[in-house]
Coordinates of C-alpha atoms and ligand atoms in Angstrom, one line a residue:
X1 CA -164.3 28.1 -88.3
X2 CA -163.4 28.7 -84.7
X3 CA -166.0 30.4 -82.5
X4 CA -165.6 32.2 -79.6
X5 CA -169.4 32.2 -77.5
X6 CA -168.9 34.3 -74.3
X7 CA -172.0 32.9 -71.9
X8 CA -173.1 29.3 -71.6
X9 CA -176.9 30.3 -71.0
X10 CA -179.6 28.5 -72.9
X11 CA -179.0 31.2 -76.0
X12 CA -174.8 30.3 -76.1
X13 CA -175.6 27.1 -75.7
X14 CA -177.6 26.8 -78.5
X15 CA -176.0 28.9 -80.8
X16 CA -172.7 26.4 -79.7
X17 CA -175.2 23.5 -80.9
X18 CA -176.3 24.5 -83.9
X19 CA -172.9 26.1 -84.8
X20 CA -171.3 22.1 -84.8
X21 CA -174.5 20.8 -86.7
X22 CA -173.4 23.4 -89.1
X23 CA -170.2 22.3 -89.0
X24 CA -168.6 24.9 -86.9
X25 CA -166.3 24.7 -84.4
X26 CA -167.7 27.0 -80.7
X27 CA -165.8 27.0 -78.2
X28 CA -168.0 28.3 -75.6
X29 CA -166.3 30.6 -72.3
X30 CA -168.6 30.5 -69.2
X31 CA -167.4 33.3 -66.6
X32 CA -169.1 31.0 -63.7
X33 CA -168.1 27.1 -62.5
X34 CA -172.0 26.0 -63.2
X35 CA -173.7 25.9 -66.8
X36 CA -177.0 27.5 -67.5
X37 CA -177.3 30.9 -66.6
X38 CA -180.7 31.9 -65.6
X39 CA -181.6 28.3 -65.5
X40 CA -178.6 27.2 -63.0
X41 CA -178.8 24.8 -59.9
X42 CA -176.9 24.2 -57.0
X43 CA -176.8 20.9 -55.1
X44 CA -177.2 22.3 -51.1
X45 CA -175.2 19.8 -48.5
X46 CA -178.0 18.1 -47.9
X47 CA -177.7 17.0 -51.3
X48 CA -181.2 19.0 -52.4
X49 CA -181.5 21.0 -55.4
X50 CA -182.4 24.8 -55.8
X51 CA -182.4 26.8 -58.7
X52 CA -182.1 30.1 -60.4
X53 CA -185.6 30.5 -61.5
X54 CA -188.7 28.3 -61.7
X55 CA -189.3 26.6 -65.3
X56 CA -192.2 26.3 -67.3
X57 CA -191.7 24.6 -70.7
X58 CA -194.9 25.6 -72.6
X59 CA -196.7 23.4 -75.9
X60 CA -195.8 27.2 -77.6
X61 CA -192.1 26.5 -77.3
X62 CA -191.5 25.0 -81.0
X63 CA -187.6 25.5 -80.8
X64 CA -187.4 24.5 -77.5
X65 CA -189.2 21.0 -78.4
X66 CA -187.4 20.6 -81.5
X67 CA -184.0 20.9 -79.0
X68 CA -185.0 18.5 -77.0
X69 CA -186.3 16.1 -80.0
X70 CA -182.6 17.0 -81.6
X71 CA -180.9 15.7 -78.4
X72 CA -183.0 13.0 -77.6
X73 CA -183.9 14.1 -74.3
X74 CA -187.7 14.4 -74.9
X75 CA -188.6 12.0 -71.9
X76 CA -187.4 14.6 -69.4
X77 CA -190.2 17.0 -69.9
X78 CA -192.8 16.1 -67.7
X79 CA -196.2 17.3 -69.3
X80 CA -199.3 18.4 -67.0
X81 CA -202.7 18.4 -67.5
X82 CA -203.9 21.1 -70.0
X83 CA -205.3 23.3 -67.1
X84 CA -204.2 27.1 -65.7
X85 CA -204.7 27.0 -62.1
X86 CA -205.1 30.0 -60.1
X87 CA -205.7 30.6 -56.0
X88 CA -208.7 32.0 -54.7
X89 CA -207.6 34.9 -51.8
X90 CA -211.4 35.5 -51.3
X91 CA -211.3 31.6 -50.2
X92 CA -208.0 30.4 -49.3
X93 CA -207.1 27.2 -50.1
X94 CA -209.5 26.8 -52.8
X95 CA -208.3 26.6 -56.6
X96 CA -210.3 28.4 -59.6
X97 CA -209.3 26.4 -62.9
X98 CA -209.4 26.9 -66.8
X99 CA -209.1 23.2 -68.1
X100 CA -209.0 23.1 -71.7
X101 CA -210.4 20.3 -73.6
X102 CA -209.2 18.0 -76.1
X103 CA -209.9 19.6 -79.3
X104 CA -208.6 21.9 -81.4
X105 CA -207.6 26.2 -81.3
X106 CA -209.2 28.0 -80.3
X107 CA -212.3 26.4 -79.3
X108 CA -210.1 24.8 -76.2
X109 CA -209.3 27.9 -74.9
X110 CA -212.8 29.6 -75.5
X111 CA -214.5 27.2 -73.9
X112 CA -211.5 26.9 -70.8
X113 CA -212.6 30.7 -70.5
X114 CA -216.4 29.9 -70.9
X115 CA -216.3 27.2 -68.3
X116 CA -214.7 28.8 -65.6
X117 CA -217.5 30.4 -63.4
X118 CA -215.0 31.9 -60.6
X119 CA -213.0 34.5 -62.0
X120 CA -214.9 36.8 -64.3
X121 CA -218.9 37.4 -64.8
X122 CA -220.2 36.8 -68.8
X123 CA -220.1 40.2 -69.2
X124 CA -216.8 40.4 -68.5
X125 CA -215.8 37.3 -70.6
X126 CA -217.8 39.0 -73.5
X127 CA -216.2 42.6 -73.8
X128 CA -212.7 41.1 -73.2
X129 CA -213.9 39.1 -76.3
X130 CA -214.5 42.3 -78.1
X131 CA -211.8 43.6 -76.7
X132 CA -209.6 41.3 -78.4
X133 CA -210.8 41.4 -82.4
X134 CA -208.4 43.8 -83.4
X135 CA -205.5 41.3 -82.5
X136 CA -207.3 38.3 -84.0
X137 CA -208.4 39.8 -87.0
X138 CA -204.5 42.0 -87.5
X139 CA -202.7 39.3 -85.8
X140 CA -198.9 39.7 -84.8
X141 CA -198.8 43.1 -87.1
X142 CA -201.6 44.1 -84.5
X143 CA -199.8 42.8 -81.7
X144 CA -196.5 44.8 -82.6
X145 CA -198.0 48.3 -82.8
X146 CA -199.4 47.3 -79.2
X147 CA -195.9 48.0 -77.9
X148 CA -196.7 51.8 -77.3
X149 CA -199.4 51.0 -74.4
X150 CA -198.9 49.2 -71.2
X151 CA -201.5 46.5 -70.9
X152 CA -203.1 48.5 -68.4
X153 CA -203.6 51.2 -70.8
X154 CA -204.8 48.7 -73.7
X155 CA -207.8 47.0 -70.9
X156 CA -208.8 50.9 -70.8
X157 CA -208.4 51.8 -74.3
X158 CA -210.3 48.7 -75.6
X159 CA -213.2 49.0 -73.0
X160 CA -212.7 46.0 -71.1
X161 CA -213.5 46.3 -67.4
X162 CA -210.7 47.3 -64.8
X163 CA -211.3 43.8 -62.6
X164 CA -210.4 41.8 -65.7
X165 CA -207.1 43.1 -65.5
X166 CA -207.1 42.6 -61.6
X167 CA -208.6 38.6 -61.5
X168 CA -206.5 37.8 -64.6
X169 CA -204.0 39.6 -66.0
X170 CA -201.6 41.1 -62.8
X171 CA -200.6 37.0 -62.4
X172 CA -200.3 36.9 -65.8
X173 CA -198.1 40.1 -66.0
X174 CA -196.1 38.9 -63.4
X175 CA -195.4 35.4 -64.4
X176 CA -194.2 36.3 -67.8
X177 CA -191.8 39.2 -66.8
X178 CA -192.0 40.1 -63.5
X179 CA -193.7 43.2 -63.6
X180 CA -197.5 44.2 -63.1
X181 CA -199.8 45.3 -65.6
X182 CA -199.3 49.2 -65.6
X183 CA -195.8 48.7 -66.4
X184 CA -195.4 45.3 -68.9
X185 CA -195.5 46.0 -72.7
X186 CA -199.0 45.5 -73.8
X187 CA -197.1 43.3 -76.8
X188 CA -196.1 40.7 -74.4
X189 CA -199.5 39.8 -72.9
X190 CA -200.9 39.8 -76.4
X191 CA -198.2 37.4 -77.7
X192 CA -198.7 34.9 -75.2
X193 CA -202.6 35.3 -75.3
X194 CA -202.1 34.6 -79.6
X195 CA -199.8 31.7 -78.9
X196 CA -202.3 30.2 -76.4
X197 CA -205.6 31.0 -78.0
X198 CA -204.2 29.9 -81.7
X199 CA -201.8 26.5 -81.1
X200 CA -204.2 23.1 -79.4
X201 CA -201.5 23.0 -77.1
X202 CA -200.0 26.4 -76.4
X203 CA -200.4 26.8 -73.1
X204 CA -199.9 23.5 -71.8
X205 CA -197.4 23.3 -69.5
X206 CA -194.1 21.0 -68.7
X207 CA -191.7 20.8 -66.1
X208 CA -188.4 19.2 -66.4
X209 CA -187.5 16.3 -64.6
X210 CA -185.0 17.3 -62.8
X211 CA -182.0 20.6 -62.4
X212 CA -181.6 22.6 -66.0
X213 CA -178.5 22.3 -65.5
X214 CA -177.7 18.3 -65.7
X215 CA -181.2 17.4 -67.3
X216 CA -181.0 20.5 -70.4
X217 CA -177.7 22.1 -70.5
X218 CA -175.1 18.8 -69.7
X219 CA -176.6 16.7 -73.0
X220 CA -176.2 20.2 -75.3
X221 CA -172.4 20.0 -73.8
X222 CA -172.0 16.7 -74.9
X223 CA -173.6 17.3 -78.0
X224 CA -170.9 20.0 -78.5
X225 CA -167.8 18.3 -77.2
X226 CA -168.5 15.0 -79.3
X227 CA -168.6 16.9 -82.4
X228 CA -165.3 18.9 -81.6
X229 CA -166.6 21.7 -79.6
X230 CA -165.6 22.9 -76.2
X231 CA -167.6 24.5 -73.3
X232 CA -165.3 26.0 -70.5
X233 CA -166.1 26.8 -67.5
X234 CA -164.1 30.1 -64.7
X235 CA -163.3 32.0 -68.2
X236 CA -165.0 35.4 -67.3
X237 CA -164.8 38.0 -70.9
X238 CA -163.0 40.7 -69.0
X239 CA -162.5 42.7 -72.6
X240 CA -163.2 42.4 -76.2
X241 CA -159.5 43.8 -77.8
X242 CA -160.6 45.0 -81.6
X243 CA -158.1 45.0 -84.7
X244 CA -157.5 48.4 -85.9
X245 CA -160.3 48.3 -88.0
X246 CA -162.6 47.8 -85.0
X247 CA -163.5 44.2 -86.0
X248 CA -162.7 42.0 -82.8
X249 CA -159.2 40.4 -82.3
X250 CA -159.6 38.8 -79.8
X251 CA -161.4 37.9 -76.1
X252 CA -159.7 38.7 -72.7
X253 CA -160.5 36.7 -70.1
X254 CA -159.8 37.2 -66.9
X255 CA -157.0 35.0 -64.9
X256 CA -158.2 33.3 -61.8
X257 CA -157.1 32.6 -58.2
X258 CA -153.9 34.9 -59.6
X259 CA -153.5 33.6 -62.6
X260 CA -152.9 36.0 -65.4
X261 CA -155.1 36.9 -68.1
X262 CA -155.6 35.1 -71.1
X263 CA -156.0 36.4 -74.7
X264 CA -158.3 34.0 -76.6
X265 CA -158.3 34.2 -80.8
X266 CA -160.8 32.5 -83.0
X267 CA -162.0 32.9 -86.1
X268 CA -165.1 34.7 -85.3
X269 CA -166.6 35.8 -81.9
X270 CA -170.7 35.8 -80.0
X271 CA -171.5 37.6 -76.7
X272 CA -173.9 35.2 -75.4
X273 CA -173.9 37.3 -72.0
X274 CA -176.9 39.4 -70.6
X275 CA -177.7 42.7 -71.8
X276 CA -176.6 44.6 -68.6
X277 CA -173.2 43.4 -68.6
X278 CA -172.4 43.3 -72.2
X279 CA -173.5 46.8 -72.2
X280 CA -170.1 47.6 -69.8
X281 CA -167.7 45.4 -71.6
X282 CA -168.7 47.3 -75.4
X283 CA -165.1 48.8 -76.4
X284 CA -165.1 52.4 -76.8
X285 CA -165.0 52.7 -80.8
X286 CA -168.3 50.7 -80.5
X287 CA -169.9 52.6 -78.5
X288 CA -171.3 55.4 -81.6
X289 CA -172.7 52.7 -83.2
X290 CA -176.0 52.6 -83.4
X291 CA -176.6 48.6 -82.4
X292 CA -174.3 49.6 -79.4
X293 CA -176.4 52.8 -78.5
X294 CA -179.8 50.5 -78.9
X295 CA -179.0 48.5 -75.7
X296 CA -178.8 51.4 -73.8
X297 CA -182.6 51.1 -73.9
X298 CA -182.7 47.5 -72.3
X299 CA -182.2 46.9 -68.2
X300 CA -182.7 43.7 -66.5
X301 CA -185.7 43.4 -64.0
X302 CA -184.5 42.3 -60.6
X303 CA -186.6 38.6 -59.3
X304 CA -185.8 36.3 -56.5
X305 CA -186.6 32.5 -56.6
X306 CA -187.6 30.7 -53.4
X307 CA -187.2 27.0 -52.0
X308 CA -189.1 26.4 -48.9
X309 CA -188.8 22.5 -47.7
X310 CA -192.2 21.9 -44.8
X311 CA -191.9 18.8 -42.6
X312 CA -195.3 17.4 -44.5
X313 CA -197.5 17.7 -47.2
X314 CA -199.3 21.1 -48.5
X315 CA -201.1 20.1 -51.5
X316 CA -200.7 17.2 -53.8
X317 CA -201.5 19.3 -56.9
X318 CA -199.0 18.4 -59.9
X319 CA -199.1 21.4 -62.0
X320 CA -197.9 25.2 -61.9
X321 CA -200.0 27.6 -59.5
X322 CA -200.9 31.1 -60.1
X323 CA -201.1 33.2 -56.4
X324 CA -203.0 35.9 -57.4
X325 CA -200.6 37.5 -54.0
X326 CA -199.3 40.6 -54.3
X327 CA -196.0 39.6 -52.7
X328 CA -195.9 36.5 -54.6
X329 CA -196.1 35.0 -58.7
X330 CA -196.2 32.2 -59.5
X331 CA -195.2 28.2 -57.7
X332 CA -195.1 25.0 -57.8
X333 CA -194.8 22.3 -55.0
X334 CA -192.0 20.5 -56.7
X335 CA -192.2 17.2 -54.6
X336 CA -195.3 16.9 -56.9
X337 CA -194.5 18.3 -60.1
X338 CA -190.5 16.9 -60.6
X339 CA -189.1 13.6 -60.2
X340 CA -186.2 13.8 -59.5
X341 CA -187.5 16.1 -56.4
X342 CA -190.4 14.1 -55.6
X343 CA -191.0 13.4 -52.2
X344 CA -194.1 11.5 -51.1
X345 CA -194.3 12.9 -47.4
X346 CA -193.1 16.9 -47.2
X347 CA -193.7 19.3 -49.8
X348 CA -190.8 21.7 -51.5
X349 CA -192.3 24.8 -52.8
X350 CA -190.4 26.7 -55.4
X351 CA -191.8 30.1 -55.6
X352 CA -191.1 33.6 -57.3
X353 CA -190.9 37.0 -55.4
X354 CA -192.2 39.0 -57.7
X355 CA -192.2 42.6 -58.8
X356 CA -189.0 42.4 -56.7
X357 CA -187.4 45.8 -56.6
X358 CA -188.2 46.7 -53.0
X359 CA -187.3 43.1 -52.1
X360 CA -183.8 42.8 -54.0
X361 CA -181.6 44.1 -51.2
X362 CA -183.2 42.7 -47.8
X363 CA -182.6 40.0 -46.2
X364 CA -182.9 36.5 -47.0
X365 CA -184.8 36.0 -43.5
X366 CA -187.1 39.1 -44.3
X367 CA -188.4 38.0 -47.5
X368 CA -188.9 34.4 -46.0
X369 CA -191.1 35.7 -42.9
X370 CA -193.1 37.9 -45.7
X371 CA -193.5 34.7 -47.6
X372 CA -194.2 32.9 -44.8
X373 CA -197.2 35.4 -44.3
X374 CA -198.2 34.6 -47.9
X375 CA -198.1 31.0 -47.4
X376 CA -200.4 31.3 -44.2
X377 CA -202.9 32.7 -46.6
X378 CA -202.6 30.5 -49.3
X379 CA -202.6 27.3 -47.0
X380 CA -204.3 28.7 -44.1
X381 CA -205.5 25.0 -42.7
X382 CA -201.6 23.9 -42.6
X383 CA -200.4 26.7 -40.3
X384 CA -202.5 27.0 -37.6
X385 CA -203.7 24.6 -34.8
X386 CA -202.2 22.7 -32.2
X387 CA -199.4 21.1 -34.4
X388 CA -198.7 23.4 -37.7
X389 CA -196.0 22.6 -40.3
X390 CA -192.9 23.6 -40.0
X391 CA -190.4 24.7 -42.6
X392 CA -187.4 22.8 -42.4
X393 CA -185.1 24.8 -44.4
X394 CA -184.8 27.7 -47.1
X395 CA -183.0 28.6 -49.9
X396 CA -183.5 32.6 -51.6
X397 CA -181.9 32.9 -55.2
X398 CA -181.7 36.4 -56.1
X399 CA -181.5 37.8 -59.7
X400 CA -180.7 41.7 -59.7
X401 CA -181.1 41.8 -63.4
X402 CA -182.7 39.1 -65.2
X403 CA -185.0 39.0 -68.6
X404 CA -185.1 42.8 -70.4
X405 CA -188.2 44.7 -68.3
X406 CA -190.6 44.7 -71.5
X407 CA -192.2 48.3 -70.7
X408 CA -193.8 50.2 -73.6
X409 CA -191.4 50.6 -76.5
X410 CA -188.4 48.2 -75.6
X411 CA -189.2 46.4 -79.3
X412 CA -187.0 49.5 -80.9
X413 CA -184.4 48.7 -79.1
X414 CA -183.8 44.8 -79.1
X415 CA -181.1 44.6 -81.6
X416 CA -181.0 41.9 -84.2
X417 CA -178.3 38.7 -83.9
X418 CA -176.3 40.1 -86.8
X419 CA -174.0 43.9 -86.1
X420 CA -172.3 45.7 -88.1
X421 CA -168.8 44.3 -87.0
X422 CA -167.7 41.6 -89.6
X423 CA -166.5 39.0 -87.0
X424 CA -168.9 39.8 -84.1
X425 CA -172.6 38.4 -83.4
X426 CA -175.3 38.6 -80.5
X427 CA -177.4 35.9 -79.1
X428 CA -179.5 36.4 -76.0
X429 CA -183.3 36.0 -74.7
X430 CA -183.1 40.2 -75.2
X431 CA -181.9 39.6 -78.9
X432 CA -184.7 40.4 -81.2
X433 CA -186.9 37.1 -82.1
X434 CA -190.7 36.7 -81.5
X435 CA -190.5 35.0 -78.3
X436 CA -189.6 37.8 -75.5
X437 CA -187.7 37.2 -72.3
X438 CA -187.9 33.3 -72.6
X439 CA -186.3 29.9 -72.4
X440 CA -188.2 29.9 -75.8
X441 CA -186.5 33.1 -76.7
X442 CA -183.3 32.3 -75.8
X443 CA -182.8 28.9 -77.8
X444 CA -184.0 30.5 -80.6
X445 CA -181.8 33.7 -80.4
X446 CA -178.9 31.3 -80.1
X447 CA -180.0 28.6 -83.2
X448 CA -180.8 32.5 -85.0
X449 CA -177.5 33.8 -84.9
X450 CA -175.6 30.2 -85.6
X451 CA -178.0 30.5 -88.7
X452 CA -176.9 34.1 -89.8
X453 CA -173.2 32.9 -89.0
X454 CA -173.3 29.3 -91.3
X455 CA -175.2 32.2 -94.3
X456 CA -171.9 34.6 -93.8
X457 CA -169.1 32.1 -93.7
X458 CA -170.9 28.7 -95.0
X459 CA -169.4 25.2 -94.3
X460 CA -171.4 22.5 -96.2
X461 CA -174.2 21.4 -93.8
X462 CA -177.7 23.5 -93.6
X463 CA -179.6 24.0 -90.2
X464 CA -183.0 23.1 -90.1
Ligands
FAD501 C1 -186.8 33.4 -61.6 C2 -186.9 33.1 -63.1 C3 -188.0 32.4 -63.6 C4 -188.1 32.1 -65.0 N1 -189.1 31.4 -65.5 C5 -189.2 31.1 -66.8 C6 -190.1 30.2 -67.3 O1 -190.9 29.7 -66.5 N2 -190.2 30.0 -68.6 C7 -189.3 30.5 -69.5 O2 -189.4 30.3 -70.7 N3 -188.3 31.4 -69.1 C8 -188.3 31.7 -67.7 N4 -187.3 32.5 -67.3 C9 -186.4 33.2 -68.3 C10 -185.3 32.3 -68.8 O3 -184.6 31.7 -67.7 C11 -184.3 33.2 -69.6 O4 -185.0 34.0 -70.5 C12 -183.2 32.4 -70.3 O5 -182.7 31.4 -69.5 C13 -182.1 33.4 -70.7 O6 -181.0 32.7 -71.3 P1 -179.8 33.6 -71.9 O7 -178.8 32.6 -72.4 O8 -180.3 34.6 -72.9 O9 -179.2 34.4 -70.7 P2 -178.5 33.8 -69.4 O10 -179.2 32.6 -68.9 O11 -178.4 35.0 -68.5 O12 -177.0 33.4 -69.8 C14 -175.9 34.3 -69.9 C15 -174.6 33.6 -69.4 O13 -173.6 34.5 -69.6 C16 -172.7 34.3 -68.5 N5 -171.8 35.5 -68.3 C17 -172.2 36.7 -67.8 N6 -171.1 37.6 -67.8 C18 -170.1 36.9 -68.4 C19 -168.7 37.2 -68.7 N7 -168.2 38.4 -68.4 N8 -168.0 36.2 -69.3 C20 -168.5 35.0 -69.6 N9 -169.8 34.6 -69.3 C21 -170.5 35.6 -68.7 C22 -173.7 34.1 -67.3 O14 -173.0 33.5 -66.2 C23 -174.7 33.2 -68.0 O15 -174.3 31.8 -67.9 C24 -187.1 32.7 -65.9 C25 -186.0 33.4 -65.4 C26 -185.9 33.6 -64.0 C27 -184.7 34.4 -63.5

């Protein structure tokens, strides 16, 4: 069957994949001229790459790694060592570490935690031990009814001191969704901690080689194409027409440079587009429904990605850094960490502004003096002196609405892959599966709803 995929993020272009292997045919309809969504790049004219977003593959990703294993692309993730690195804003330009050892879950992690001597006292260590039975005796059951508190409110509720939370758990909270700790769902810092305490290799991290967008997304588009697919690019959904009935008849997408419109039929039909803009394209007759009245309780969080190329070297660590700054999440000097950006003599520093709502509407230079400030605090030996680096160049990416903001009690409202229109399906990081606003989420929200499609209208091939 024919199927129309609005959105060539990771979650359309995986549904698109695993679609053909079940014998489908997706056509995929991409409102922008670059593939990948949140995880899009731009060449600059000096021929340098920025990006939407900075990437961190994790050892917890199952589907992702099964993708790349499927595409035989495996070679481009670049794995670190098994470490979480953090600054130190009591002594800048010193690191505090958790290495984890070579042996299994989850005495890696407990002794990572055990070892590191910087961050918390024992005591501390010990009652957010006991702090964290209930969800390793319950497990994800546990984790689930979590959803009610903030993770501020479960530190308080489970006795665990308030400068836990503060050493730990703000980078944490703001690394997996942008957000600090008195807003974020205490069900998504749990989820992670489960994944990273439970799997040898959950928190270890990879970066890709290289742009998303030609190293990940470009072999799933040939993976399509060769198997009868199509991705195409400048074909925004401007409106979903329904049949009488309501089902979908067909996708309107909007004509370009004066071109008209264009009515596009298929068989059956996938919004593979954010939650905050499928939200304004639902037809009217949908809008009772309750799947369609469930997104109304989802909203993008806005985040801004930064690329800062210095005239020499800042560090040479090879691995993700945690900047415990409250202007700043997480980054990564990616003439370090990437190879096809590696760069032996000047750093390139990838960086996220986050929580980013008062930052979201100032200037590009603003936010770059402010990180600039950041950076002088972070790498204090680098910027002063007689000759102190220089940055050579900038690039700010800005992302009004990105991932869902996973406060307290956004669960309820994720909706599932499958609505109650015949011919009609969802896919998206937001779409319900147990991996949150992720890469991770969004594969498998895409390979999900492929899976619910090939159980509704069956060709002969299984997805595994
Ligand atoms: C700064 C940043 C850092 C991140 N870091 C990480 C990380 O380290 N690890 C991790 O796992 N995840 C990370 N993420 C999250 C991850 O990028 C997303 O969860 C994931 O890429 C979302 O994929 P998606 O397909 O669900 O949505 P999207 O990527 O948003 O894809 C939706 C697509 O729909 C298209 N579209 C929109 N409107 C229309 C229309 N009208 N017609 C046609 N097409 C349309 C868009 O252009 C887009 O291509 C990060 C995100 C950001 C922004």
């Amino acid at each position: 069957m024919r199927v129309a995929i609005t959105g060539a993020g990771l979650a359309g272009l995986s549904c698109g994949k695993y679609l053909a292997d079940a014998g489908h045919t997706p056509i995929i309809l991409e409102c922008r001229d670059v593939l990948g969504g949140k995880v899009a790049a731009w060449k600059d004219d000096d021929g340098d790459w920025y990006e939407t977003g900075l990437h961190i593959f994790f050892g917890a990703y199952p589907n992702i790694l099964q993708l790349f294993k499927e595409l035989g692309i495996e070679e481009r993730l670049q794995w670190k060592e098994h470490s979480m690195i953090f600054n130190q804003p009591e002594t800048p330009g010193t690191y505090s570490r958790f290495d984890f050892p070579d042996i299994p879950a989850p005495i890696n992690g407990i002794i990572a935690i055990l070892c590191n001597e910087d961050m918390l006292t024992w005591e501390e260590k010990v009652k957010f031990g006991l702090g964290l039975i209930p969800a390793i005796i319950h497990g994800q059951s546990y984790v689930e009814k979590m959803d009610r508190y903030s993770w501020s409110e479960w530190i308080k509720k489970q006795n665990i001191p308030p400068r836990v939370e503060k050493e730990v758990f703000i980078a944490m909270s703001k690394a997996l969704n942008f957000i600090n700790p008195d807003e974020i769902s205490a069900t998504v810092l749990l989820t992670a901690l489960n994944r990273f305490l439970q799997e040898k290799n959950g928190s270890k991290m990879a970066f890709l080689d290289g742009p998303p967008t030609e190293r990940l997304c470009k072999p799933i588009v040939d993976y399509i194409t060769e198997r009868g697919g199509e991705v195409r690019l400048n074909a925004p959904l401007k409106e979903i027409i329904l049949n009488e009935d309501n089902t979908v008849k067909g996708f309107l997408l909007r004509g370009l440079n004066g071109e008209p419109d264009e009515m596009f039929e298929a068989h059956l039909y996938l919004s593979a587009i954010p939650v905050d803009i499928l939200k304004l394209l639902l037809p009217q007759p949908w809008k009772r429904l309750d799947f369609a009245r469930q997104l109304e309780g989802l909203e993008g969080v806005p985040v801004i990605n930064l690329h800062l190329w210095f005239d020499r070297k800042l560090t040479d660590v090879d691995h993700l850094l945690f900047s415990r700054s409250d202007l700043l999440s997480v980054y990564a000097d990616m003439s370090n960490t990437c190879k096809e950006y590696a760069n032996q003599e000047r750093s390139m520093l990838e960086l996220v502004l986050a929580p980013a709502k008062d930052w979201i509407s100032q200037s590009d230079e603003n936010i770059i003096a402010a990180t600039m400030e950041e950076l002088n605090k972070l790498f204090p030996q680098h910027f002063i002196g007689e000759n102190p680096t220089k940055l050579l160049k900038f690039h700010v990416v800005k992302t009004p609405r990105s991932v869902y903001k996973a406060t307290p009690g956004r669960q309820a409202f994720r909706p599932s892959q499958k609505t109650p229109i015949a011919n009609f399906y969802l896919a998206g990081d937001y779409t319900m599966q147990q991996y949150l606003g992720s890469m991770e989420g969004a594969v498998l929200s895409g390979k999900l709803a492929a899976q619910t499609i090939a159980r509704d209208y069956p060709a002969n091939i299984i997805i595994s």
